[in-house]
XYZ file of C-alpha atoms in Angstrom:
735
model
C -0.105 0.329 -0.273
C 1.495 3.448 -0.863
C 1.577 6.278 1.791
C -1.113 8.465 1.753
C -0.412 12.041 0.769
C -1.062 14.986 2.985
C -4.235 16.246 2.569
C -5.262 20.269 2.540
C -8.077 21.535 4.549
C -11.071 21.811 2.444
C -12.750 25.222 3.017
C -16.175 24.259 1.035
C -18.493 21.412 2.371
C -17.461 18.081 1.065
C -20.701 16.508 2.538
C -24.008 15.719 0.706
C -27.252 17.002 1.583
C -29.783 14.430 2.918
C -32.092 14.999 0.170
C -29.676 14.310 -2.452
C -28.360 10.992 -0.321
C -31.892 9.871 -0.242
C -32.335 10.360 -4.321
C -29.343 8.660 -4.808
C -30.240 5.778 -2.656
C -33.779 5.541 -4.140
C -32.375 5.872 -8.029
C -34.275 9.038 -8.390
C -31.285 11.292 -8.951
C -31.305 12.751 -12.609
C -28.291 14.244 -12.391
C -25.429 12.132 -9.998
C -22.664 13.821 -12.047
C -23.464 17.006 -10.331
C -22.962 15.220 -6.847
C -20.819 11.991 -7.170
C -17.311 11.555 -8.474
C -14.524 14.246 -8.147
C -15.303 17.796 -7.378
C -13.556 21.246 -7.253
C -14.203 23.097 -3.608
C -12.295 26.096 -3.511
C -8.388 25.264 -3.828
C -9.152 21.639 -3.118
C -10.845 18.662 -4.314
C -13.327 16.161 -2.840
C -14.643 12.853 -3.582
C -18.102 11.306 -3.450
C -19.183 7.728 -4.352
C -21.893 5.496 -3.661
C -20.691 1.720 -2.995
C -23.096 -0.503 -2.042
C -22.190 -2.771 0.924
C -18.944 -1.042 1.784
C -18.140 -0.042 5.020
C -14.718 1.894 4.323
C -13.410 3.280 1.657
C -9.999 4.678 0.303
C -9.436 7.123 -2.331
C -6.843 6.285 -5.028
C -5.135 7.830 -8.433
C -5.768 4.966 -11.187
C -2.149 4.045 -10.861
C -2.869 2.921 -7.296
C -1.869 6.236 -4.937
C -3.749 6.741 -1.963
C -5.247 10.370 -1.924
C -7.539 10.014 1.132
C -9.568 8.182 3.553
C -13.919 8.936 2.758
C -16.384 9.380 5.522
C -19.063 7.072 5.700
C -22.242 9.436 5.393
C -24.807 6.858 5.104
C -24.875 3.215 5.909
C -26.021 1.977 2.794
C -22.624 3.048 1.021
C -22.501 6.748 0.487
C -19.024 8.186 1.228
C -17.276 11.586 0.979
C -14.136 13.186 1.857
C -11.527 15.517 0.920
C -8.351 14.366 -1.654
C -4.975 15.315 -2.248
C -5.563 16.258 -5.799
C -3.799 19.091 -7.836
C -6.384 18.715 -10.552
C -9.583 16.872 -11.679
C -9.072 13.488 -12.543
C -10.435 9.763 -12.466
C -10.110 8.121 -9.395
C -10.590 4.380 -8.013
C -11.621 3.460 -4.585
C -10.391 0.821 -2.313
C -13.617 -0.638 -0.443
C -13.875 -3.031 2.607
C -16.640 -4.382 4.381
C -15.245 -6.794 7.330
C -12.283 -9.283 5.567
C -13.829 -8.319 2.282
C -11.995 -5.623 -0.058
C -12.560 -4.734 -3.639
C -11.966 -1.668 -5.970
C -14.507 0.092 -7.828
C -13.422 2.705 -10.416
C -15.530 6.003 -9.859
C -17.627 6.459 -13.450
C -18.900 9.458 -11.920
C -14.964 11.136 -12.233
C -14.717 10.687 -15.890
C -15.925 13.288 -18.473
C -18.050 12.588 -21.249
C -16.706 10.803 -24.332
C -19.224 12.282 -26.746
C -18.624 16.019 -27.842
C -20.852 18.850 -29.432
C -20.586 18.076 -32.879
C -21.694 14.531 -32.053
C -24.976 16.226 -30.455
C -25.093 18.756 -33.547
C -24.939 15.868 -36.226
C -27.167 13.737 -34.190
C -29.711 16.162 -33.836
C -29.554 17.075 -37.763
C -29.744 13.708 -38.816
C -26.679 13.813 -40.853
C -24.413 11.660 -38.576
C -23.280 8.648 -40.718
C -21.507 6.984 -37.916
C -23.889 6.493 -35.120
C -23.003 3.079 -35.044
C -19.685 4.129 -33.674
C -21.032 6.187 -31.007
C -24.146 4.659 -29.700
C -24.884 1.780 -28.270
C -21.854 0.005 -26.337
C -18.182 0.142 -27.015
C -14.928 -1.082 -25.549
C -12.800 2.529 -25.246
C -9.819 3.664 -23.477
C -10.626 6.703 -21.752
C -8.699 9.218 -19.886
C -6.240 6.334 -18.643
C -8.869 3.477 -18.049
C -10.275 0.645 -20.334
C -14.123 0.094 -19.768
C -17.147 0.427 -22.090
C -18.983 3.579 -23.305
C -22.408 3.015 -23.146
C -24.876 5.855 -25.443
C -28.902 5.700 -25.742
C -31.297 8.107 -27.153
C -34.193 8.654 -24.610
C -34.939 12.259 -24.638
C -38.149 12.265 -22.547
C -36.302 10.033 -19.784
C -36.293 11.292 -16.144
C -33.503 9.294 -15.982
C -31.451 6.355 -17.677
C -28.973 3.730 -16.157
C -27.027 1.091 -17.729
C -27.374 -2.369 -15.611
C -26.150 -5.593 -16.094
C -23.921 -8.081 -14.482
C -21.038 -5.727 -13.790
C -23.297 -3.959 -11.237
C -25.832 -6.414 -10.144
C -28.220 -4.766 -12.104
C -28.498 -1.838 -9.835
C -29.990 1.226 -11.818
C -28.387 3.523 -9.062
C -24.906 2.448 -9.739
C -24.214 3.532 -13.228
C -26.701 6.492 -14.107
C -25.892 8.227 -17.296
C -25.250 11.614 -18.165
C -27.701 13.621 -19.964
C -26.663 15.652 -23.057
C -29.920 17.917 -23.542
C -28.797 19.092 -26.920
C -29.565 15.601 -28.604
C -31.446 13.854 -25.930
C -28.770 11.034 -25.911
C -27.737 9.836 -22.397
C -24.139 8.499 -22.160
C -21.774 6.936 -19.456
C -18.352 5.722 -19.596
C -18.011 2.570 -17.371
C -14.451 1.667 -16.238
C -13.536 -2.176 -15.838
C -16.523 -3.532 -17.571
C -15.242 -6.375 -19.611
C -16.522 -8.021 -22.967
C -19.419 -10.264 -23.008
C -21.520 -9.176 -20.275
C -25.139 -8.902 -20.620
C -26.639 -5.557 -20.198
C -29.908 -3.314 -20.172
C -31.000 0.250 -19.874
C -33.410 0.903 -16.763
C -35.103 4.106 -17.619
C -37.287 6.316 -15.292
C -40.120 8.153 -17.561
C -40.941 11.676 -17.002
C -43.806 10.410 -14.674
C -41.206 8.665 -12.629
C -42.316 5.371 -13.151
C -39.854 2.624 -14.379
C -39.902 1.248 -17.357
C -39.635 -2.331 -18.093
C -35.933 -3.116 -18.934
C -34.712 -1.965 -22.526
C -32.128 -3.686 -24.819
C -29.868 -1.417 -26.632
C -31.295 -0.429 -29.907
C -27.860 -0.345 -31.268
C -26.498 -3.346 -29.715
C -23.998 -5.483 -31.813
C -24.664 -8.516 -29.910
C -27.596 -10.057 -27.826
C -28.156 -12.969 -25.619
C -29.911 -16.006 -27.146
C -33.537 -16.258 -26.481
C -35.399 -16.712 -24.555
C -33.035 -14.442 -22.640
C -33.196 -10.796 -24.021
C -30.463 -8.414 -22.842
C -27.840 -6.872 -24.835
C -24.110 -8.178 -25.051
C -20.992 -6.024 -24.604
C -19.022 -6.878 -27.744
C -15.537 -5.977 -28.962
C -15.197 -4.212 -32.234
C -15.798 -6.530 -35.186
C -12.397 -7.897 -36.588
C -12.216 -9.946 -39.575
C -9.066 -10.211 -41.910
C -11.135 -9.498 -44.885
C -9.966 -11.204 -48.209
C -12.613 -9.719 -50.623
C -11.585 -6.838 -52.454
C -11.324 -8.702 -55.856
C -15.202 -9.317 -55.287
C -16.005 -5.936 -54.036
C -13.856 -4.143 -56.775
C -16.161 -6.152 -59.419
C -19.520 -4.852 -57.673
C -18.542 -1.612 -57.365
C -17.518 -0.848 -60.922
C -20.200 -2.796 -62.877
C -23.511 -2.180 -63.741
C -25.672 -4.503 -61.788
C -28.736 -4.592 -64.169
C -26.385 -6.038 -66.668
C -24.909 -8.646 -64.561
C -26.483 -12.200 -64.169
C -28.128 -12.313 -60.547
C -29.638 -15.625 -59.578
C -30.331 -15.653 -55.693
C -31.021 -18.552 -53.488
C -33.235 -17.467 -50.613
C -32.118 -19.247 -47.526
C -33.553 -19.694 -43.662
C -30.605 -19.797 -42.117
C -32.081 -21.671 -39.069
C -33.638 -24.715 -41.346
C -31.516 -24.858 -44.528
C -29.798 -27.660 -42.531
C -29.608 -28.824 -39.040
C -27.355 -31.097 -36.736
C -28.412 -34.528 -36.458
C -29.761 -33.435 -32.762
C -32.138 -31.007 -34.148
C -29.912 -28.056 -33.004
C -28.986 -25.041 -35.367
C -26.005 -24.936 -37.365
C -23.411 -22.293 -36.305
C -22.116 -19.811 -38.952
C -19.003 -21.753 -39.294
C -20.842 -25.138 -40.085
C -23.206 -23.306 -42.437
C -20.115 -22.130 -44.167
C -18.449 -25.154 -44.849
C -21.567 -26.580 -46.209
C -24.089 -23.721 -47.855
C -21.554 -22.003 -49.627
C -19.806 -25.018 -51.308
C -23.384 -25.985 -52.684
C -24.363 -22.635 -53.595
C -20.814 -22.315 -55.598
C -21.698 -25.896 -57.075
C -25.713 -24.639 -57.847
C -23.769 -21.268 -59.586
C -26.030 -19.227 -57.604
C -24.533 -15.597 -57.465
C -25.651 -14.534 -54.324
C -27.335 -16.248 -50.843
C -30.309 -14.201 -49.604
C -30.905 -14.668 -45.880
C -34.156 -14.098 -44.508
C -33.673 -11.629 -41.574
C -30.894 -12.757 -39.231
C -31.191 -9.666 -37.136
C -31.746 -10.318 -33.517
C -35.473 -11.479 -32.906
C -37.463 -13.066 -30.178
C -39.706 -15.313 -31.734
C -38.602 -18.290 -33.931
C -41.822 -18.263 -35.967
C -41.625 -14.850 -36.762
C -38.582 -16.099 -39.410
C -36.905 -13.052 -38.066
C -39.202 -10.461 -39.460
C -39.977 -8.976 -35.833
C -36.571 -7.748 -35.098
C -35.860 -6.671 -31.642
C -32.345 -5.968 -32.552
C -31.116 -4.372 -35.948
C -27.682 -4.004 -35.093
C -26.765 -7.326 -33.838
C -26.439 -10.835 -35.758
C -28.932 -13.137 -34.062
C -27.249 -15.227 -31.301
C -28.477 -18.306 -32.637
C -25.632 -19.041 -34.983
C -22.795 -17.954 -32.840
C -20.929 -14.421 -32.418
C -21.149 -11.680 -34.986
C -17.395 -12.620 -36.084
C -18.952 -16.067 -37.254
C -21.221 -14.308 -39.653
C -18.377 -12.034 -40.832
C -16.134 -15.192 -41.561
C -19.354 -16.469 -43.390
C -19.378 -13.561 -45.564
C -15.825 -13.341 -46.344
C -15.956 -17.323 -47.257
C -19.050 -16.366 -49.643
C -17.201 -13.459 -51.098
C -13.822 -15.435 -51.789
C -15.851 -17.616 -54.537
C -17.299 -15.025 -55.423
C -21.317 -15.407 -54.031
C -22.820 -12.375 -52.594
C -24.316 -11.884 -49.480
C -28.020 -9.942 -49.187
C -29.730 -9.445 -45.907
C -33.618 -9.088 -45.901
C -33.750 -5.977 -44.284
C -37.119 -4.980 -41.980
C -37.142 -0.919 -41.636
C -41.079 -0.984 -41.900
C -42.180 -2.299 -38.423
C -40.993 -3.336 -35.271
C -42.383 -6.177 -32.253
C -43.980 -4.302 -29.470
C -41.834 -6.807 -27.074
C -41.526 -5.206 -23.778
C -37.770 -5.202 -24.047
C -37.567 -3.650 -27.319
C -38.228 0.048 -29.306
C -41.757 0.417 -28.284
C -42.568 3.314 -26.012
C -38.647 3.218 -25.084
C -38.494 6.399 -22.883
C -42.080 6.565 -21.984
C -43.247 7.965 -25.230
C -43.629 7.126 -28.283
C -40.093 7.503 -29.455
C -39.652 5.331 -32.406
C -43.210 5.193 -33.515
C -46.159 7.285 -33.862
C -48.299 7.813 -30.835
C -51.317 7.574 -32.832
C -52.131 4.029 -33.646
C -53.730 5.344 -37.024
C -50.289 5.871 -37.994
C -48.254 4.146 -35.498
C -49.726 0.499 -35.493
C -49.652 -2.079 -38.071
C -53.161 -3.974 -38.152
C -51.291 -7.332 -40.139
C -48.694 -7.991 -37.759
C -49.632 -6.023 -34.520
C -46.478 -4.516 -34.483
C -45.340 -0.719 -34.295
C -44.741 1.476 -37.165
C -41.065 3.632 -37.209
C -41.829 7.346 -37.317
C -40.461 8.137 -40.551
C -40.830 11.960 -39.963
C -38.492 11.849 -36.906
C -34.832 12.611 -37.755
C -33.499 10.830 -35.045
C -35.324 7.656 -36.196
C -34.580 7.918 -39.640
C -30.717 8.407 -39.022
C -31.066 5.605 -36.639
C -32.204 3.164 -39.672
C -29.832 4.693 -42.580
C -27.309 4.206 -40.361
C -27.971 0.388 -39.919
C -28.329 0.095 -43.426
C -24.667 1.600 -43.789
C -23.364 -0.636 -40.747
C -24.275 -3.734 -42.560
C -22.825 -2.448 -45.949
C -19.338 -1.460 -43.814
C -18.787 -3.567 -41.016
C -20.161 -6.790 -42.631
C -19.507 -6.470 -46.046
C -22.733 -7.223 -47.520
C -23.469 -6.828 -51.099
C -27.266 -6.127 -50.883
C -30.484 -5.017 -48.637
C -33.692 -6.497 -49.613
C -36.265 -4.298 -48.008
C -39.492 -5.658 -46.511
C -42.867 -4.542 -46.976
C -42.082 -1.510 -48.631
C -45.861 -1.038 -49.889
C -46.960 -1.112 -46.157
C -44.344 1.774 -45.790
C -45.733 4.115 -48.831
C -49.258 3.928 -48.376
C -50.817 5.507 -45.230
C -54.299 3.677 -45.519
C -52.235 0.257 -46.035
C -54.818 -2.670 -44.791
C -56.744 -0.145 -43.412
C -60.427 0.819 -43.451
C -62.113 4.275 -44.134
C -61.345 6.256 -41.002
C -58.573 4.179 -39.948
C -55.847 6.312 -41.412
C -54.871 9.621 -41.425
C -54.483 11.540 -44.894
C -51.195 13.697 -46.020
C -50.841 17.021 -45.946
C -52.240 17.060 -49.518
C -55.249 14.918 -48.486
C -53.789 11.553 -50.293
C -52.726 8.317 -48.738
C -49.325 8.441 -50.005
C -46.640 8.203 -46.780
C -44.376 11.062 -47.791
C -42.582 10.727 -44.839
C -41.506 7.428 -45.651
C -40.895 8.304 -49.290
C -38.579 10.569 -48.000
C -36.928 8.233 -45.968
C -36.447 5.422 -48.604
C -34.865 7.964 -51.052
C -32.566 9.293 -48.400
C -31.463 5.648 -47.901
C -30.729 4.780 -51.325
C -28.794 8.033 -51.617
C -26.672 7.645 -48.618
C -25.976 3.611 -49.357
C -25.079 4.234 -52.873
C -23.278 7.273 -52.139
C -20.717 5.526 -49.790
C -20.882 2.102 -50.954
C -21.264 1.380 -54.726
C -21.118 -2.106 -54.514
C -24.199 -2.799 -52.593
C -27.505 -3.104 -54.162
C -31.108 -2.404 -52.635
C -34.260 -4.503 -53.634
C -37.815 -3.542 -52.914
C -40.229 -5.884 -51.922
C -43.157 -3.706 -53.440
C -46.501 -5.067 -54.432
C -48.026 -2.228 -55.977
C -47.978 -0.055 -58.904
C -45.847 2.618 -57.449
C -44.109 4.331 -60.489
C -40.283 4.438 -60.398
C -39.422 2.284 -57.303
C -35.835 1.538 -59.127
C -35.447 4.803 -60.700
C -32.730 7.509 -59.668
C -34.130 9.787 -56.808
C -33.106 12.773 -59.147
C -35.748 11.726 -61.587
C -38.447 11.393 -58.908
C -37.828 7.574 -58.062
C -37.136 5.881 -55.205
C -33.870 4.999 -55.779
C -33.807 1.043 -55.177
C -31.556 -0.626 -57.635
C -34.462 -3.457 -58.030
C -37.726 -4.335 -57.491
C -39.435 -7.771 -56.725
C -41.919 -8.509 -59.762
C -44.664 -9.506 -57.646
C -47.143 -9.480 -60.559
C -44.640 -12.218 -62.784
C -44.661 -14.475 -59.486
C -48.406 -14.509 -59.420
C -49.808 -14.493 -62.835
C -47.084 -17.565 -63.834
C -47.977 -19.488 -60.687
C -51.748 -18.948 -61.427
C -51.330 -20.171 -64.998
C -49.091 -23.138 -63.999
C -51.601 -24.453 -61.113
C -54.149 -24.897 -63.881
C -54.637 -28.138 -65.533
C -52.759 -28.001 -69.220
C -56.550 -28.277 -71.237
C -57.409 -24.873 -69.968
C -54.206 -22.860 -70.385
C -54.987 -21.816 -73.663
C -57.877 -19.444 -72.267
C -55.652 -18.220 -69.905
C -52.732 -17.386 -72.457
C -52.734 -13.568 -71.470
C -51.511 -14.530 -67.974
C -48.063 -14.629 -69.546
C -47.830 -12.312 -71.945
C -49.156 -9.581 -70.050
C -46.159 -9.274 -67.764
C -44.038 -8.354 -70.951
C -46.250 -5.166 -71.131
C -44.542 -3.912 -67.838
C -41.505 -6.238 -67.827
C -39.205 -3.340 -68.208
C -41.049 -0.461 -66.321
C -38.613 -1.625 -63.580
C -35.281 -3.259 -62.862
C -36.964 -6.617 -61.700
C -36.073 -9.345 -59.738
C -38.191 -12.694 -60.279
C -39.015 -14.037 -57.079
C -40.471 -17.613 -56.164
C -39.736 -16.767 -52.392
C -40.730 -18.093 -49.021
C -44.103 -16.280 -49.296
C -45.074 -19.001 -52.040
C -44.511 -22.020 -50.051
C -46.135 -21.661 -46.512
C -49.391 -20.473 -44.779
C -51.144 -23.664 -46.342
C -50.041 -22.494 -50.108
C -47.860 -26.114 -50.170
C -44.500 -26.053 -51.927
C -43.976 -25.241 -55.740
C -43.799 -29.102 -56.907
C -47.338 -29.375 -55.018
C -48.899 -26.602 -57.194
C -48.363 -28.181 -60.631
C -51.104 -30.116 -61.844
C -51.248 -33.790 -63.075
C -49.537 -36.800 -61.925
C -46.148 -37.218 -60.422
C -44.213 -37.160 -63.526
C -46.230 -34.078 -65.076
C -46.187 -32.336 -61.852
C -42.255 -32.640 -62.137
C -42.440 -31.685 -65.823
C -44.361 -28.802 -65.169
C -42.021 -27.282 -62.443
C -38.928 -28.299 -64.786
C -40.855 -26.272 -67.895
C -41.572 -23.254 -65.415
C -38.011 -23.128 -64.006
C -36.376 -22.563 -67.589
C -39.388 -20.245 -68.734
C -38.362 -18.160 -65.634
C -34.527 -18.404 -66.258
C -35.144 -17.503 -69.924
C -37.488 -14.340 -69.040
C -36.208 -10.851 -68.621
C -35.114 -10.316 -64.865
C -32.779 -11.193 -62.247
C -33.980 -14.635 -60.327
C -34.888 -15.595 -57.156
C -35.396 -19.026 -55.978
C -36.512 -20.356 -52.203
C -34.655 -23.338 -50.698
C -35.651 -26.662 -51.004
C -37.315 -25.567 -54.130
C -34.366 -26.444 -56.146
C -35.115 -30.164 -55.636
C -38.901 -29.858 -55.532
C -39.626 -30.482 -51.868
C -42.840 -31.951 -51.740
C -44.056 -30.534 -48.405
C -44.401 -26.861 -47.277
C -41.619 -24.717 -45.566
C -41.326 -25.109 -42.055
C -38.811 -23.196 -40.018
C -38.440 -25.512 -37.225
C -36.973 -28.296 -39.127
C -34.338 -29.005 -41.895
C -34.930 -29.044 -45.423
C -35.783 -32.611 -46.741
C -32.577 -33.296 -48.216
C -33.204 -37.016 -48.060
C -35.131 -36.675 -51.669
C -32.082 -36.320 -53.229
C -31.747 -40.088 -53.644
C -34.743 -40.106 -55.893
C -34.308 -39.505 -59.559
C -36.770 -36.963 -60.114
C -36.046 -34.894 -57.375
C -32.009 -34.964 -58.242
C -32.877 -34.605 -61.821
C -34.752 -30.870 -60.764
C -31.527 -30.098 -59.065
C -29.541 -30.649 -61.811
C -32.030 -28.534 -63.794
C -31.850 -25.742 -61.620
C -27.791 -26.037 -61.464
C -27.430 -25.685 -65.343
C -29.797 -23.470 -65.843
C -27.825 -21.056 -63.705
C -24.684 -21.702 -65.319
C -26.033 -20.975 -68.955
C -28.160 -18.108 -67.598
C -24.648 -16.785 -66.193
C -22.472 -17.998 -69.329
C -24.974 -16.425 -72.075
C -24.725 -12.610 -72.039
C -27.760 -12.720 -74.013
C -29.786 -14.184 -71.020
C -28.839 -11.472 -68.835
C -26.920 -8.645 -70.077
C -30.387 -7.153 -71.238
C -32.471 -8.142 -68.295
C -33.923 -4.735 -67.682
C -34.011 -3.251 -70.990
C -36.569 -3.941 -73.809
C -33.812 -4.190 -76.422
C -33.299 -7.862 -74.912
C -36.288 -9.277 -75.616
C -38.196 -9.953 -79.168
C -41.281 -12.354 -79.190
C -41.005 -15.246 -82.194
C -44.539 -16.923 -80.714
C -47.138 -14.838 -78.670
C -50.167 -15.933 -79.347
C -50.507 -19.682 -79.984
C -53.033 -19.862 -77.213
C -54.083 -23.423 -78.929
C -50.927 -24.986 -78.282
C -50.015 -22.982 -75.222
C -46.629 -22.741 -76.743
C -44.600 -19.389 -75.764
C -41.061 -18.419 -77.818
C -39.108 -15.228 -77.799
C -35.576 -14.215 -78.200
C -33.245 -12.872 -75.864
C -30.587 -10.721 -77.248
C -27.172 -8.177 -75.999
C -25.481 -6.366 -78.380
C -22.076 -8.367 -79.583
C -23.622 -11.639 -78.447
C -25.325 -14.681 -79.406
C -28.900 -14.721 -79.149
C -30.902 -17.296 -77.377
C -34.384 -18.899 -78.421
C -36.579 -19.927 -75.700
C -39.430 -21.778 -76.443
C -41.961 -23.574 -74.033
C -44.465 -26.080 -74.453
C -46.968 -26.189 -71.599
C -49.342 -28.744 -72.526
C -48.536 -32.984 -72.405
C -48.725 -33.059 -76.287
C -45.681 -34.258 -77.857
C -45.042 -31.718 -80.943
C -43.091 -32.625 -83.998
C -42.378 -30.472 -87.123
C -43.517 -27.153 -84.900
C -42.620 -24.259 -87.473
C -40.452 -21.578 -85.710
C -39.045 -17.998 -87.045
C -35.890 -17.191 -86.232
C -33.218 -14.536 -86.520
C -30.483 -16.139 -88.623
C -30.325 -19.258 -91.046
C -27.863 -22.196 -90.125
C -27.659 -24.509 -87.570
C -28.732 -23.317 -83.980
C -27.510 -25.690 -81.127
C -29.930 -26.777 -78.315
C -28.329 -25.910 -75.119
C -30.821 -26.852 -72.956
C -33.874 -28.815 -72.998
C -35.786 -29.709 -69.256
C -37.349 -32.720 -70.851
C -33.379 -34.617 -71.015
C -33.417 -37.492 -69.347
C -30.962 -36.341 -66.851
C -33.438 -34.426 -65.439
C -35.924 -36.556 -65.004
C -37.679 -35.952 -68.678
C -38.710 -38.722 -71.535
C -35.532 -37.605 -73.082
C -37.561 -36.522 -76.252
C -35.905 -33.460 -78.033
C -33.938 -32.300 -81.176
C -31.001 -34.603 -81.186
C -28.705 -31.237 -79.989
C -29.140 -29.528 -83.427
C -32.040 -27.578 -85.219
C -31.684 -26.138 -88.987
C -32.793 -22.594 -89.908
C -33.950 -22.076 -93.989
C -34.193 -18.728 -95.788
C -36.905 -19.214 -97.583
C -37.148 -15.907 -99.601
C -36.186 -13.949 -96.426
C -38.582 -15.655 -94.063
C -36.308 -17.920 -91.896
C -37.548 -20.471 -90.084
C -36.698 -23.571 -88.313
C -38.866 -26.984 -87.708
C -38.343 -28.220 -84.374
C -39.424 -31.037 -82.106
C -41.349 -29.366 -78.950
C -41.282 -31.966 -76.072
C -44.305 -32.382 -73.745
C -44.673 -29.808 -70.682
C -41.028 -28.715 -71.601
C -38.673 -25.276 -72.215
C -35.972 -25.828 -74.837
C -33.198 -23.176 -75.284
C -31.236 -22.811 -78.650
C -28.500 -20.704 -79.826
C -26.856 -20.171 -83.484
C -23.831 -22.554 -83.641
C -21.983 -19.440 -85.640
């Protein structure tokens, strides 16, 4: 023990008033920094502390020098006394009770971490690195190491951080209020990585709210626990510069994009039924997707969520990869592994609404902070969730920063933005009188429009390799057009009309398809109004809809043939591709989030044939620029046969400048058609590059022997081909 320094006489009182002691002990003191910690008293300094359980307290410098013995002012742990210091500085206490002795570094003796510019930019909404300032971060501050906590709660009477490090006692780490921004902060020295914490908030009425998880938490406890967890800054040795450079420098509309949509918790499971970790997923999912030819993996939401059957769409932790699959570093390793083999990773992102779990964002500081107070704007009737207040600067900033966070910290390649339609319309799923018109009397949510535009401006401005994809199911104009042209600024939009019309057509018995021919031709009227992704997503194989193979008509052979023809039709159709897991091998059962896919089906010829077809479709689509380079431009498409409703035959040409064209021909009846005449753009031999009726795919093996001959008869170039039953073929000129 070091020798105590001489303590000068203090002329001003170093004691605390009885009222303030009472407030500190009750946890009702809104600004303990004004009382506790080190304070100047005339020419000298005093230290005051609250250490529950202590009977004696010695004040020390951080390096262990004794600077004074403090007097007990209250038996519950309030101490004060003069200390031998020459300037304000952090101090540490040695507390004793009987034979027990422990050290406490005083959080109230440290100055603030945030500065006035943080307040200014946060309030203005222009702070684009909030994720480095808010939440919990391990830092070294004024000579000590610990966690800096910061949370926005402008209407709270008092906010404390509580956790394993302070026995969940809200009196011990009451935070400092920054009135210019509404942010509360505290540096908690000696708090390590990996401890659980929440915020204890006392509302304006003085009532304690349920403990709140950190909105900016980068790690969370595994459900059913709900606390946030202190985490180190993400460290990942990225090996993906070539991948990122490619997507930064290319026009994504002209690149092949084939997306495998995955629910990480149910793609595969361990033998005991538990979920795989990110590293286990990486060892099987990445090679599988690489072998299958998919260019991207799109995960259903992986941000922390409490309820498994929500599939992640009711998230309570937008900044934290769910603990179900391990620590955040595991997800970073997964993304890095994908990028090393050229596979992009897209995150299904949910900025439209949030669940009302008491530890979440709802009524965060005792007021409607993140949501609207009026349920006509703040409550979603379909999902019983709260709707973000897109008119509040700090809420928009919270969401925009989150998008930037995933792009920067985890190198994500894209965000698929969920439920955009529900954001755009004030009367979405509401009856007359249940919604509030905008300032012009309309049903457009102008605040949400501005948010989406700002989101896309920010993310494309900082991360040009990233693409945003809107799940938007209405005819809202210019969803995927630039903001400066009046658009929302998304890179792509899901083509819900394609999904609806084609599945409606395919579910019909072929004998009736001729009467519904326009269900397939109609989509070409608007196919280039947006940059489209064609989605056969999880939404089509849940809630009693059955799997895709189960939707097909006919006996088992016809069901498989129908689905094979449909897939090739889709891969030849203009637009990027998306297929939900399990549908690539024609899983019979409807998808369930609670168990793995039925991988055992691959031992059967028809299911393995379907998988091989999807694989070959992906590689054909990727290797033939005619099939992808003009996915979003009308010059890349030309009808060859559009009106043969009697035979339910469709044919078109896919084109790209300087590239061989590809003819796509589909026969959606079980009739085997020989000598079917079709117009082609050039004479000579055309190679059959894909035939869904091939034996290797489980088909009947009918076809054109690999080649057909196009003949020029007086300027009219035609070809007589064989159309297999319920099949799609693709042809390419040999020269």
